Coordinates of C-alpha atoms and ligand atoms in Angstrom, one line a residue:
X1 CA 39.1 -4.7 -65.7
X2 CA 35.9 -4.9 -65.5
X3 CA 33.8 -2.5 -67.2
X4 CA 30.7 -2.2 -64.1
X5 CA 29.4 1.1 -64.0
X6 CA 27.8 2.6 -60.9
X7 CA 24.4 2.8 -62.5
X8 CA 24.8 -1.3 -63.0
X9 CA 25.5 -2.1 -59.7
X10 CA 23.4 -0.2 -58.3
X11 CA 20.4 -0.9 -60.6
X12 CA 21.0 -5.2 -59.6
X13 CA 21.4 -4.3 -56.3
X14 CA 18.7 -1.5 -55.6
X15 CA 16.0 -2.7 -57.9
X16 CA 15.2 -4.9 -54.4
X17 CA 12.6 -2.3 -53.6
X18 CA 9.4 -3.8 -55.4
X19 CA 10.3 -7.0 -54.5
X20 CA 10.9 -6.4 -51.1
X21 CA 7.4 -5.8 -50.5
X22 CA 6.2 -9.6 -51.7
X23 CA 8.0 -11.5 -48.7
X24 CA 10.8 -10.8 -46.3
X25 CA 14.4 -11.6 -48.2
X26 CA 12.7 -11.5 -51.6
X27 CA 14.8 -8.1 -52.2
X28 CA 17.7 -9.8 -51.0
X29 CA 17.5 -12.2 -53.0
X30 CA 16.8 -10.5 -56.4
X31 CA 19.8 -8.8 -55.7
X32 CA 22.2 -11.3 -54.8
X33 CA 21.1 -14.6 -56.4
X34 CA 23.2 -14.2 -59.4
X35 CA 21.7 -17.7 -61.1
X36 CA 18.3 -17.2 -59.8
X37 CA 18.1 -20.6 -58.6
X38 CA 16.5 -19.3 -55.6
X39 CA 19.4 -19.4 -53.1
X40 CA 22.3 -17.0 -52.5
X41 CA 25.6 -18.9 -51.9
X42 CA 28.4 -17.6 -50.4
X43 CA 30.4 -17.9 -54.2
X44 CA 27.5 -15.0 -55.2
X45 CA 28.4 -13.2 -52.2
X46 CA 32.0 -13.0 -53.2
X47 CA 31.2 -12.3 -56.6
X48 CA 28.6 -9.9 -55.9
X49 CA 31.0 -8.0 -52.8
X50 CA 33.7 -7.7 -55.4
X51 CA 31.6 -6.0 -58.0
X52 CA 30.7 -3.6 -54.9
X53 CA 33.8 -3.0 -54.0
X54 CA 35.1 -2.3 -57.1
X55 CA 32.2 0.3 -57.5
X56 CA 32.4 2.0 -54.7
X57 CA 35.9 1.9 -54.6
X58 CA 35.7 5.1 -56.7
X59 CA 39.4 5.9 -57.7
X60 CA 40.1 2.2 -58.1
X61 CA 43.3 2.3 -55.5
X62 CA 41.8 -1.1 -53.2
X63 CA 41.0 0.9 -50.3
X64 CA 37.1 2.6 -49.7
X65 CA 37.9 5.3 -48.2
X66 CA 36.4 7.2 -45.6
X67 CA 35.5 10.0 -48.4
X68 CA 34.4 7.1 -50.5
X69 CA 32.1 5.7 -48.2
X70 CA 29.6 8.7 -48.4
X71 CA 28.4 7.7 -51.5
X72 CA 28.4 4.2 -50.7
X73 CA 26.2 5.0 -47.5
X74 CA 23.8 7.4 -49.8
X75 CA 23.2 4.5 -52.1
X76 CA 22.4 2.3 -49.7
X77 CA 20.5 4.4 -47.3
X78 CA 17.8 4.5 -50.3
X79 CA 18.0 0.9 -50.5
X80 CA 17.8 0.3 -46.9
X81 CA 14.3 2.6 -46.7
X82 CA 12.7 0.2 -49.5
X83 CA 14.3 -2.9 -48.3
X84 CA 12.4 -1.4 -44.2
X85 CA 9.1 -0.7 -46.0
X86 CA 9.3 -4.1 -47.4
X87 CA 9.3 -6.2 -44.3
X88 CA 12.1 -4.4 -41.7
X89 CA 15.2 -6.4 -41.3
X90 CA 18.9 -5.2 -41.1
X91 CA 21.2 -7.7 -41.2
X92 CA 21.3 -7.7 -45.0
X93 CA 22.5 -3.9 -44.6
X94 CA 24.7 -4.5 -41.7
X95 CA 27.1 -6.0 -44.0
X96 CA 28.0 -3.1 -46.3
X97 CA 28.8 -0.7 -43.0
X98 CA 32.2 0.9 -42.9
X99 CA 31.8 -0.6 -38.9
X100 CA 31.4 -4.0 -40.1
X101 CA 34.0 -4.2 -42.7
X102 CA 36.7 -1.7 -41.3
X103 CA 38.0 -4.9 -39.7
X104 CA 41.4 -3.0 -38.2
X105 CA 39.4 0.1 -37.4
X106 CA 41.8 3.0 -39.0
X107 CA 38.9 4.4 -40.9
X108 CA 38.7 3.3 -44.2
X109 CA 38.1 -0.4 -45.9
X110 CA 41.0 -2.0 -48.1
X111 CA 39.6 -5.0 -50.2
X112 CA 41.2 -7.3 -48.1
X113 CA 39.1 -6.3 -45.1
X114 CA 36.1 -6.5 -47.8
X115 CA 36.6 -10.0 -48.7
X116 CA 37.5 -11.3 -45.3
X117 CA 34.0 -10.4 -44.3
X118 CA 32.3 -12.2 -46.6
X119 CA 32.0 -15.1 -44.4
X120 CA 30.9 -13.6 -41.2
X121 CA 28.3 -11.9 -43.3
X122 CA 27.2 -14.7 -45.1
X123 CA 27.0 -16.3 -41.8
X124 CA 24.9 -13.6 -40.2
X125 CA 22.0 -14.0 -43.4
X126 CA 22.3 -17.6 -43.4
X127 CA 20.4 -17.5 -39.8
X128 CA 19.2 -21.7 -40.5
X129 CA 23.3 -22.4 -41.3
X130 CA 22.2 -25.1 -43.9
X131 CA 24.7 -22.7 -46.0
X132 CA 23.1 -21.0 -48.1
X133 CA 20.6 -18.2 -48.0
X134 CA 16.8 -18.4 -48.9
X135 CA 13.8 -16.9 -47.7
X136 CA 13.9 -19.4 -44.6
X137 CA 16.6 -17.2 -43.3
X138 CA 14.4 -14.2 -43.5
X139 CA 11.1 -13.0 -41.3
X140 CA 10.2 -14.1 -38.7
X141 CA 11.4 -16.6 -36.0
Ligands
CA1 CA1 21.9 -19.1 -56.3
CA2 CA1 39.9 4.5 -53.3
CA3 CA1 40.9 -0.8 -41.9
CA4 CA1 20.0 -20.6 -44.9

């Protein structure tokens, strides 16, 4: 099993605040561009979302329950405030919500559901449809 702690993931994901002030999307790239090549691939999304799921599935039973989602929502709320201050867009945040990931609408998110939504979220993020998420996909149209 992975030994990633909540602190590790939140530090990575939510260290985006400062960078977000530089340019719209910069904060997102800081958190998700794992190989730091300036673009976020679907593979990076899949890998990072796996970490996120593992982190917030507190009891590691393969389901983020409504109860576990509360902590997840709180962590993201802090991040979102910073992100909004740095450019204001909600599309990165939406991919983490219970509503987005609870495909069958039973009020909790299984690992399968979370994985299922990787590509859907990537499609939202990749606004210009070139198969990678870069700064070009953020900011003003
Ligand atoms: Ca990359
Ligand atoms: Ca759980
Ligand atoms: Ca569900
Ligand atoms: Ca793109």
